[in-house]
């Protein structure tokens, strides 16, 4: 059981390292509050808090697009720059449209996710296969005094 869990964790780590995982996670987390808050009826004690606005459809569209972009970041890494820019723009548009961007939770998470998506660089096979340099085998340039006799 423990061996299977370790193998599964290792496979997930390998899958996660080959794609902009955290960008997708922040983007997914940005879409959820933007979708949720316009349709939620919250109560704080006896005080009802209704965040329903006339822009509920706009909030739904923005939230669904953010969730779709998060999934595309995970499964289609080649579109990361487009998706990152689209996430940043949708997060900024959500501020006036979707109750201050999902009470600033969705806005902040979307800006972080979009920035991470634009900044992510795919790993190269050469960087992964290069062994670490052995410091004992480094050459010392001729003509320099290194404290020896």
Short mmCIF file of N, CA and C in Angstrom, two decimals:
data_model
loop_
_atom_site.label_atom_id
_atom_site.label_comp_id
_atom_site.label_asym_id
_atom_site.label_seq_id
_atom_site.Cartn_x
_atom_site.Cartn_y
_atom_site.Cartn_z
N UNK A 1 0.83 -1.19 0.00
CA UNK A 1 0.00 0.00 0.00
C UNK A 1 0.88 1.26 0.00
N UNK A 2 1.89 1.25 0.86
CA UNK A 2 2.75 2.41 0.96
C UNK A 2 3.60 2.58 -0.30
N UNK A 3 4.01 1.47 -0.90
CA UNK A 3 4.79 1.52 -2.13
C UNK A 3 3.94 2.10 -3.26
N UNK A 4 2.68 1.70 -3.31
CA UNK A 4 1.79 2.23 -4.35
C UNK A 4 1.57 3.73 -4.16
N UNK A 5 1.44 4.16 -2.92
CA UNK A 5 1.26 5.59 -2.66
C UNK A 5 2.50 6.37 -3.04
N UNK A 6 3.66 5.82 -2.76
CA UNK A 6 4.92 6.48 -3.12
C UNK A 6 5.06 6.56 -4.62
N UNK A 7 4.73 5.49 -5.33
CA UNK A 7 4.82 5.50 -6.79
C UNK A 7 3.82 6.49 -7.39
N UNK A 8 2.63 6.54 -6.83
CA UNK A 8 1.63 7.49 -7.32
C UNK A 8 2.07 8.92 -7.09
N UNK A 9 2.63 9.19 -5.92
CA UNK A 9 3.11 10.53 -5.62
C UNK A 9 4.25 10.93 -6.55
N UNK A 10 5.14 9.97 -6.85
CA UNK A 10 6.25 10.24 -7.77
C UNK A 10 5.73 10.51 -9.18
N UNK A 11 4.75 9.74 -9.63
CA UNK A 11 4.16 9.97 -10.96
C UNK A 11 3.47 11.33 -11.02
N UNK A 12 2.75 11.70 -9.96
CA UNK A 12 2.10 13.01 -9.93
C UNK A 12 3.14 14.13 -9.94
N UNK A 13 4.23 13.96 -9.22
CA UNK A 13 5.29 14.97 -9.20
C UNK A 13 5.89 15.13 -10.59
N UNK A 14 6.11 14.03 -11.28
CA UNK A 14 6.64 14.08 -12.64
C UNK A 14 5.66 14.79 -13.57
N UNK A 15 4.37 14.44 -13.44
CA UNK A 15 3.34 15.09 -14.27
C UNK A 15 3.28 16.58 -13.96
N UNK A 16 3.32 16.95 -12.69
CA UNK A 16 3.22 18.34 -12.26
C UNK A 16 4.40 19.16 -12.73
N UNK A 17 5.61 18.57 -12.73
CA UNK A 17 6.79 19.33 -13.11
C UNK A 17 6.88 19.58 -14.61
N UNK A 18 6.12 18.88 -15.40
CA UNK A 18 6.17 19.05 -16.85
C UNK A 18 5.16 20.04 -17.40
N UNK A 19 4.51 20.76 -16.54
CA UNK A 19 3.47 21.69 -16.99
C UNK A 19 3.34 22.83 -15.98
N UNK A 20 2.68 23.94 -16.35
CA UNK A 20 2.50 25.05 -15.41
C UNK A 20 1.40 24.73 -14.38
N UNK A 21 1.70 23.81 -13.49
CA UNK A 21 0.68 23.30 -12.56
C UNK A 21 0.16 24.39 -11.63
N UNK A 22 1.06 25.13 -11.02
CA UNK A 22 0.62 26.14 -10.05
C UNK A 22 -0.14 27.28 -10.73
N UNK A 23 0.22 27.61 -11.94
CA UNK A 23 -0.53 28.62 -12.69
C UNK A 23 -1.95 28.14 -12.92
N UNK A 24 -2.11 26.88 -13.30
CA UNK A 24 -3.44 26.33 -13.50
C UNK A 24 -4.24 26.26 -12.21
N UNK A 25 -3.55 25.92 -11.10
CA UNK A 25 -4.25 25.82 -9.82
C UNK A 25 -4.74 27.19 -9.35
N UNK A 26 -3.89 28.22 -9.46
CA UNK A 26 -4.32 29.57 -9.09
C UNK A 26 -5.43 30.07 -10.00
N UNK A 27 -5.35 29.75 -11.28
CA UNK A 27 -6.39 30.16 -12.22
C UNK A 27 -7.71 29.46 -11.91
N UNK A 28 -7.64 28.17 -11.61
CA UNK A 28 -8.84 27.43 -11.23
C UNK A 28 -9.44 28.01 -9.96
N UNK A 29 -8.58 28.33 -9.00
CA UNK A 29 -9.04 28.93 -7.76
C UNK A 29 -9.61 30.33 -7.97
N UNK A 30 -9.21 31.01 -9.02
CA UNK A 30 -9.76 32.32 -9.33
C UNK A 30 -11.17 32.22 -9.90
N UNK A 31 -11.41 31.18 -10.68
CA UNK A 31 -12.72 31.05 -11.31
C UNK A 31 -13.82 30.68 -10.34
N UNK A 32 -13.50 29.91 -9.31
CA UNK A 32 -14.54 29.44 -8.39
C UNK A 32 -15.24 30.55 -7.61
N UNK A 33 -14.53 31.48 -6.95
CA UNK A 33 -15.28 32.54 -6.24
C UNK A 33 -16.00 33.49 -7.18
N UNK A 34 -15.45 33.67 -8.38
CA UNK A 34 -16.12 34.56 -9.33
C UNK A 34 -17.46 33.95 -9.77
N UNK A 35 -17.49 32.63 -9.91
CA UNK A 35 -18.75 31.95 -10.24
C UNK A 35 -19.68 31.92 -9.03
N UNK A 36 -19.14 31.69 -7.84
CA UNK A 36 -19.96 31.41 -6.66
C UNK A 36 -20.65 32.64 -6.08
N UNK A 37 -19.92 33.71 -5.85
CA UNK A 37 -20.46 34.82 -5.07
C UNK A 37 -21.68 35.52 -5.67
N UNK A 38 -21.81 35.69 -6.99
CA UNK A 38 -23.03 36.34 -7.49
C UNK A 38 -24.30 35.53 -7.27
N UNK A 39 -24.17 34.23 -7.06
CA UNK A 39 -25.35 33.39 -6.90
C UNK A 39 -25.55 32.91 -5.46
N UNK A 40 -24.65 33.29 -4.57
CA UNK A 40 -24.73 32.82 -3.18
C UNK A 40 -25.60 33.76 -2.36
N UNK A 41 -26.31 33.18 -1.42
CA UNK A 41 -27.08 33.95 -0.45
C UNK A 41 -26.49 33.64 0.91
N UNK A 42 -25.62 34.53 1.36
CA UNK A 42 -24.91 34.32 2.60
C UNK A 42 -25.64 35.01 3.75
N UNK A 43 -25.48 34.48 4.94
CA UNK A 43 -26.05 35.10 6.13
C UNK A 43 -24.98 35.20 7.20
N UNK A 44 -24.83 36.38 7.76
CA UNK A 44 -23.96 36.59 8.90
C UNK A 44 -24.86 36.86 10.10
N UNK A 45 -25.12 35.79 10.84
CA UNK A 45 -26.08 35.90 11.95
C UNK A 45 -27.47 36.06 11.38
N UNK A 46 -28.12 37.14 11.73
CA UNK A 46 -29.47 37.42 11.22
C UNK A 46 -29.45 38.37 10.03
N UNK A 47 -28.29 38.77 9.60
CA UNK A 47 -28.17 39.73 8.51
C UNK A 47 -27.92 38.99 7.21
N UNK A 48 -28.86 39.08 6.27
CA UNK A 48 -28.61 38.44 4.97
C UNK A 48 -27.68 39.30 4.12
N UNK A 49 -26.82 38.64 3.39
CA UNK A 49 -25.89 39.32 2.51
C UNK A 49 -26.10 38.76 1.11
N UNK A 50 -26.74 39.54 0.27
CA UNK A 50 -27.02 39.11 -1.10
C UNK A 50 -26.09 39.87 -2.03
N UNK A 51 -25.25 39.14 -2.73
CA UNK A 51 -24.32 39.74 -3.69
C UNK A 51 -24.83 39.60 -5.11
N UNK A 52 -26.10 39.26 -5.27
CA UNK A 52 -26.67 39.09 -6.61
C UNK A 52 -26.74 40.44 -7.29
N UNK A 53 -26.23 40.48 -8.50
CA UNK A 53 -26.25 41.71 -9.28
C UNK A 53 -26.80 41.41 -10.66
N UNK A 54 -26.95 42.45 -11.43
CA UNK A 54 -27.43 42.26 -12.80
C UNK A 54 -26.34 41.67 -13.69
N UNK A 55 -25.12 41.63 -13.19
CA UNK A 55 -24.01 41.10 -13.97
C UNK A 55 -23.73 39.64 -13.63
N UNK A 56 -24.72 38.91 -13.16
CA UNK A 56 -24.53 37.51 -12.82
C UNK A 56 -24.11 36.67 -14.00
N UNK A 57 -24.66 36.96 -15.17
CA UNK A 57 -24.29 36.21 -16.37
C UNK A 57 -22.84 36.50 -16.76
N UNK A 58 -22.42 37.74 -16.62
CA UNK A 58 -21.03 38.09 -16.90
C UNK A 58 -20.07 37.39 -15.96
N UNK A 59 -20.47 37.29 -14.70
CA UNK A 59 -19.65 36.58 -13.71
C UNK A 59 -19.55 35.11 -14.06
N UNK A 60 -20.65 34.54 -14.49
CA UNK A 60 -20.65 33.13 -14.86
C UNK A 60 -19.74 32.88 -16.06
N UNK A 61 -19.81 33.74 -17.05
CA UNK A 61 -18.97 33.60 -18.25
C UNK A 61 -17.50 33.73 -17.89
N UNK A 62 -17.16 34.74 -17.10
CA UNK A 62 -15.75 34.96 -16.71
C UNK A 62 -15.24 33.77 -15.90
N UNK A 63 -16.04 33.31 -14.95
CA UNK A 63 -15.62 32.18 -14.12
C UNK A 63 -15.43 30.90 -14.91
N UNK A 64 -16.34 30.62 -15.82
CA UNK A 64 -16.22 29.40 -16.63
C UNK A 64 -15.01 29.50 -17.56
N UNK A 65 -14.76 30.68 -18.12
CA UNK A 65 -13.58 30.85 -18.97
C UNK A 65 -12.29 30.66 -18.16
N UNK A 66 -12.25 31.16 -16.94
CA UNK A 66 -11.07 30.97 -16.11
C UNK A 66 -10.83 29.49 -15.79
N UNK A 67 -11.89 28.77 -15.48
CA UNK A 67 -11.76 27.33 -15.21
C UNK A 67 -11.29 26.60 -16.47
N UNK A 68 -11.85 26.97 -17.63
CA UNK A 68 -11.43 26.33 -18.89
C UNK A 68 -9.97 26.65 -19.21
N UNK A 69 -9.53 27.87 -18.94
CA UNK A 69 -8.13 28.22 -19.17
C UNK A 69 -7.20 27.48 -18.20
N UNK A 70 -7.67 27.26 -16.98
CA UNK A 70 -6.87 26.49 -16.02
C UNK A 70 -6.66 25.06 -16.51
N UNK A 71 -7.72 24.46 -17.02
CA UNK A 71 -7.60 23.10 -17.54
C UNK A 71 -6.71 23.06 -18.77
N UNK A 72 -6.81 24.10 -19.61
CA UNK A 72 -5.93 24.13 -20.79
C UNK A 72 -4.48 24.35 -20.39
N UNK A 73 -4.21 25.06 -19.31
CA UNK A 73 -2.84 25.20 -18.84
C UNK A 73 -2.27 23.85 -18.41
N UNK A 74 -3.09 23.01 -17.83
CA UNK A 74 -2.62 21.70 -17.37
C UNK A 74 -2.42 20.72 -18.51
N UNK A 75 -3.28 20.77 -19.52
CA UNK A 75 -3.25 19.72 -20.55
C UNK A 75 -2.78 20.19 -21.92
N UNK A 76 -2.57 21.49 -22.09
CA UNK A 76 -2.10 22.02 -23.38
C UNK A 76 -1.10 23.14 -23.08
N UNK A 77 0.12 22.74 -22.71
CA UNK A 77 1.11 23.69 -22.24
C UNK A 77 1.57 24.67 -23.31
N UNK A 78 1.40 24.33 -24.58
CA UNK A 78 1.86 25.19 -25.65
C UNK A 78 1.09 26.51 -25.69
N UNK A 79 -0.09 26.54 -25.13
CA UNK A 79 -0.92 27.76 -25.14
C UNK A 79 -0.76 28.56 -23.86
N UNK A 80 0.34 28.37 -23.14
CA UNK A 80 0.49 28.98 -21.83
C UNK A 80 0.56 30.50 -21.87
N UNK A 81 1.21 31.07 -22.87
CA UNK A 81 1.33 32.53 -22.93
C UNK A 81 -0.03 33.15 -23.26
N UNK A 82 -0.72 32.58 -24.25
CA UNK A 82 -2.06 33.05 -24.57
C UNK A 82 -2.99 32.92 -23.37
N UNK A 83 -2.96 31.75 -22.74
CA UNK A 83 -3.83 31.52 -21.59
C UNK A 83 -3.47 32.45 -20.44
N UNK A 84 -2.20 32.70 -20.21
CA UNK A 84 -1.77 33.60 -19.14
C UNK A 84 -2.25 35.01 -19.36
N UNK A 85 -2.13 35.50 -20.58
CA UNK A 85 -2.60 36.86 -20.89
C UNK A 85 -4.11 36.92 -20.79
N UNK A 86 -4.79 35.89 -21.28
CA UNK A 86 -6.26 35.87 -21.18
C UNK A 86 -6.71 35.82 -19.72
N UNK A 87 -6.01 35.07 -18.88
CA UNK A 87 -6.36 35.00 -17.45
C UNK A 87 -6.18 36.36 -16.80
N UNK A 88 -5.08 37.05 -17.10
CA UNK A 88 -4.86 38.37 -16.52
C UNK A 88 -5.95 39.34 -16.95
N UNK A 89 -6.30 39.33 -18.23
CA UNK A 89 -7.35 40.23 -18.72
C UNK A 89 -8.71 39.89 -18.11
N UNK A 90 -9.05 38.61 -18.03
CA UNK A 90 -10.32 38.22 -17.43
C UNK A 90 -10.37 38.57 -15.94
N UNK A 91 -9.25 38.41 -15.25
CA UNK A 91 -9.21 38.77 -13.83
C UNK A 91 -9.42 40.27 -13.65
N UNK A 92 -8.81 41.07 -14.52
CA UNK A 92 -9.01 42.52 -14.42
C UNK A 92 -10.43 42.92 -14.77
N UNK A 93 -11.03 42.26 -15.76
CA UNK A 93 -12.42 42.57 -16.13
C UNK A 93 -13.38 42.13 -15.03
N UNK A 94 -13.00 41.10 -14.27
CA UNK A 94 -13.88 40.62 -13.20
C UNK A 94 -14.03 41.62 -12.07
N UNK A 95 -13.10 42.56 -11.94
CA UNK A 95 -13.20 43.54 -10.85
C UNK A 95 -14.47 44.37 -10.94
N UNK A 96 -14.78 45.01 -12.09
CA UNK A 96 -16.04 45.76 -12.13
C UNK A 96 -17.26 44.89 -12.40
N UNK A 97 -17.08 43.73 -13.03
CA UNK A 97 -18.23 42.93 -13.45
C UNK A 97 -18.70 41.97 -12.36
N UNK A 98 -17.78 41.32 -11.66
CA UNK A 98 -18.14 40.20 -10.79
C UNK A 98 -17.88 40.49 -9.32
N UNK A 99 -18.57 41.49 -8.77
CA UNK A 99 -18.47 41.79 -7.34
C UNK A 99 -17.04 41.94 -6.87
N UNK A 100 -16.36 42.91 -7.45
CA UNK A 100 -14.97 43.18 -7.12
C UNK A 100 -14.08 41.95 -7.32
N UNK A 101 -14.31 41.27 -8.41
CA UNK A 101 -13.48 40.11 -8.74
C UNK A 101 -13.62 38.97 -7.77
N UNK A 102 -14.84 38.66 -7.37
CA UNK A 102 -15.04 37.59 -6.39
C UNK A 102 -14.52 38.01 -5.03
N UNK A 103 -14.87 39.23 -4.62
CA UNK A 103 -14.42 39.82 -3.35
C UNK A 103 -12.89 39.84 -3.25
N UNK A 104 -12.25 40.20 -4.34
CA UNK A 104 -10.80 40.30 -4.50
C UNK A 104 -10.06 38.97 -4.40
N UNK A 105 -10.76 37.91 -4.05
CA UNK A 105 -10.12 36.59 -3.99
C UNK A 105 -9.82 36.10 -5.40
N UNK A 106 -10.83 36.15 -6.26
CA UNK A 106 -10.66 35.71 -7.63
C UNK A 106 -9.72 36.62 -8.42
N UNK A 107 -9.81 37.92 -8.17
CA UNK A 107 -8.94 38.86 -8.87
C UNK A 107 -7.48 38.60 -8.53
N UNK A 108 -7.16 38.50 -7.27
CA UNK A 108 -5.78 38.28 -6.85
C UNK A 108 -5.26 36.93 -7.33
N UNK A 109 -6.05 35.90 -7.16
CA UNK A 109 -5.64 34.57 -7.59
C UNK A 109 -5.47 34.52 -9.11
N UNK A 110 -6.34 35.19 -9.84
CA UNK A 110 -6.22 35.22 -11.30
C UNK A 110 -4.99 35.96 -11.77
N UNK A 111 -4.65 37.06 -11.13
CA UNK A 111 -3.44 37.79 -11.51
C UNK A 111 -2.19 36.96 -11.23
N UNK A 112 -2.18 36.26 -10.10
CA UNK A 112 -1.03 35.40 -9.79
C UNK A 112 -0.95 34.24 -10.78
N UNK A 113 -2.08 33.59 -11.06
CA UNK A 113 -2.09 32.47 -11.99
C UNK A 113 -1.69 32.87 -13.40
N UNK A 114 -2.19 34.00 -13.87
CA UNK A 114 -1.82 34.47 -15.21
C UNK A 114 -0.35 34.83 -15.31
N UNK A 115 0.17 35.45 -14.26
CA UNK A 115 1.60 35.80 -14.25
C UNK A 115 2.47 34.55 -14.23
N UNK A 116 2.07 33.56 -13.44
CA UNK A 116 2.83 32.31 -13.41
C UNK A 116 2.79 31.60 -14.75
N UNK A 117 1.64 31.66 -15.42
CA UNK A 117 1.52 31.01 -16.72
C UNK A 117 2.43 31.67 -17.76
N UNK A 118 2.49 33.00 -17.75
CA UNK A 118 3.35 33.69 -18.71
C UNK A 118 4.83 33.47 -18.40
N UNK A 119 5.17 33.29 -17.14
CA UNK A 119 6.57 33.15 -16.75
C UNK A 119 7.08 31.71 -16.81
N UNK A 120 6.19 30.73 -16.93
CA UNK A 120 6.62 29.33 -16.89
C UNK A 120 7.39 28.97 -18.15
N UNK A 121 8.50 28.26 -17.96
CA UNK A 121 9.32 27.79 -19.07
C UNK A 121 9.34 26.27 -19.00
N UNK A 122 9.05 25.59 -20.11
CA UNK A 122 9.06 24.13 -20.07
C UNK A 122 10.46 23.60 -19.78
N UNK A 123 10.53 22.49 -19.04
CA UNK A 123 11.85 21.90 -18.78
C UNK A 123 12.43 21.32 -20.06
N UNK A 124 13.73 21.41 -20.17
CA UNK A 124 14.40 20.85 -21.35
C UNK A 124 15.02 19.51 -20.98
N UNK A 125 15.12 18.64 -21.95
CA UNK A 125 15.69 17.31 -21.71
C UNK A 125 17.17 17.39 -21.38
N UNK A 126 17.87 18.38 -21.95
CA UNK A 126 19.31 18.51 -21.70
C UNK A 126 19.57 18.92 -20.26
N UNK A 127 18.73 19.78 -19.70
CA UNK A 127 18.93 20.24 -18.32
C UNK A 127 18.66 19.11 -17.34
N UNK A 128 17.74 18.23 -17.66
CA UNK A 128 17.42 17.14 -16.75
C UNK A 128 18.47 16.03 -16.79
N UNK A 129 19.09 15.83 -17.96
CA UNK A 129 20.01 14.70 -18.08
C UNK A 129 21.45 15.06 -17.75
N UNK A 130 21.79 16.34 -17.57
CA UNK A 130 23.15 16.72 -17.26
C UNK A 130 23.47 16.36 -15.81
N UNK A 131 24.56 15.66 -15.59
CA UNK A 131 24.95 15.36 -14.21
C UNK A 131 25.52 16.60 -13.55
N UNK A 132 25.49 16.62 -12.23
CA UNK A 132 26.04 17.75 -11.49
C UNK A 132 27.56 17.76 -11.67
N UNK A 133 28.11 18.96 -11.75
CA UNK A 133 29.54 19.09 -11.95
C UNK A 133 30.28 18.66 -10.68
N UNK A 134 31.37 17.94 -10.86
CA UNK A 134 32.19 17.50 -9.74
C UNK A 134 33.19 18.61 -9.43
N UNK A 135 33.11 19.23 -8.24
CA UNK A 135 34.02 20.34 -7.95
C UNK A 135 35.48 19.92 -7.87
N UNK A 136 35.76 18.66 -7.63
CA UNK A 136 37.15 18.21 -7.54
C UNK A 136 37.81 18.14 -8.90
N UNK A 137 37.03 18.03 -9.97
CA UNK A 137 37.62 17.88 -11.29
C UNK A 137 37.67 19.19 -12.06
N UNK A 138 37.40 20.31 -11.42
CA UNK A 138 37.46 21.57 -12.13
C UNK A 138 38.91 21.96 -12.36
N UNK A 139 39.19 22.60 -13.48
CA UNK A 139 40.55 22.99 -13.80
C UNK A 139 40.82 24.38 -13.24
N UNK A 140 42.04 24.60 -12.86
CA UNK A 140 42.45 25.89 -12.32
C UNK A 140 43.21 26.61 -13.42
N UNK A 141 42.81 27.86 -13.73
CA UNK A 141 43.49 28.59 -14.80
C UNK A 141 44.96 28.79 -14.45
N UNK A 142 45.81 28.69 -15.48
CA UNK A 142 47.26 28.84 -15.30
C UNK A 142 47.59 30.29 -14.99
N UNK A 143 48.62 30.48 -14.18
CA UNK A 143 49.09 31.83 -13.90
C UNK A 143 48.45 32.46 -12.68
N UNK A 144 47.59 31.78 -11.99
CA UNK A 144 46.96 32.36 -10.80
C UNK A 144 47.54 31.70 -9.56
N UNK A 145 47.75 32.50 -8.54
CA UNK A 145 48.27 31.99 -7.28
C UNK A 145 47.11 31.55 -6.43
N UNK A 146 47.11 30.29 -6.03
CA UNK A 146 46.02 29.76 -5.23
C UNK A 146 46.45 29.38 -3.83
N UNK A 147 47.45 30.01 -3.32
CA UNK A 147 47.90 29.77 -1.96
C UNK A 147 48.79 28.57 -1.82
N UNK A 148 49.18 27.96 -2.90
CA UNK A 148 50.06 26.78 -2.84
C UNK A 148 51.51 27.19 -2.76
N UNK A 149 52.40 26.23 -2.64
CA UNK A 149 53.84 26.53 -2.56
C UNK A 149 54.51 26.59 -3.89
#
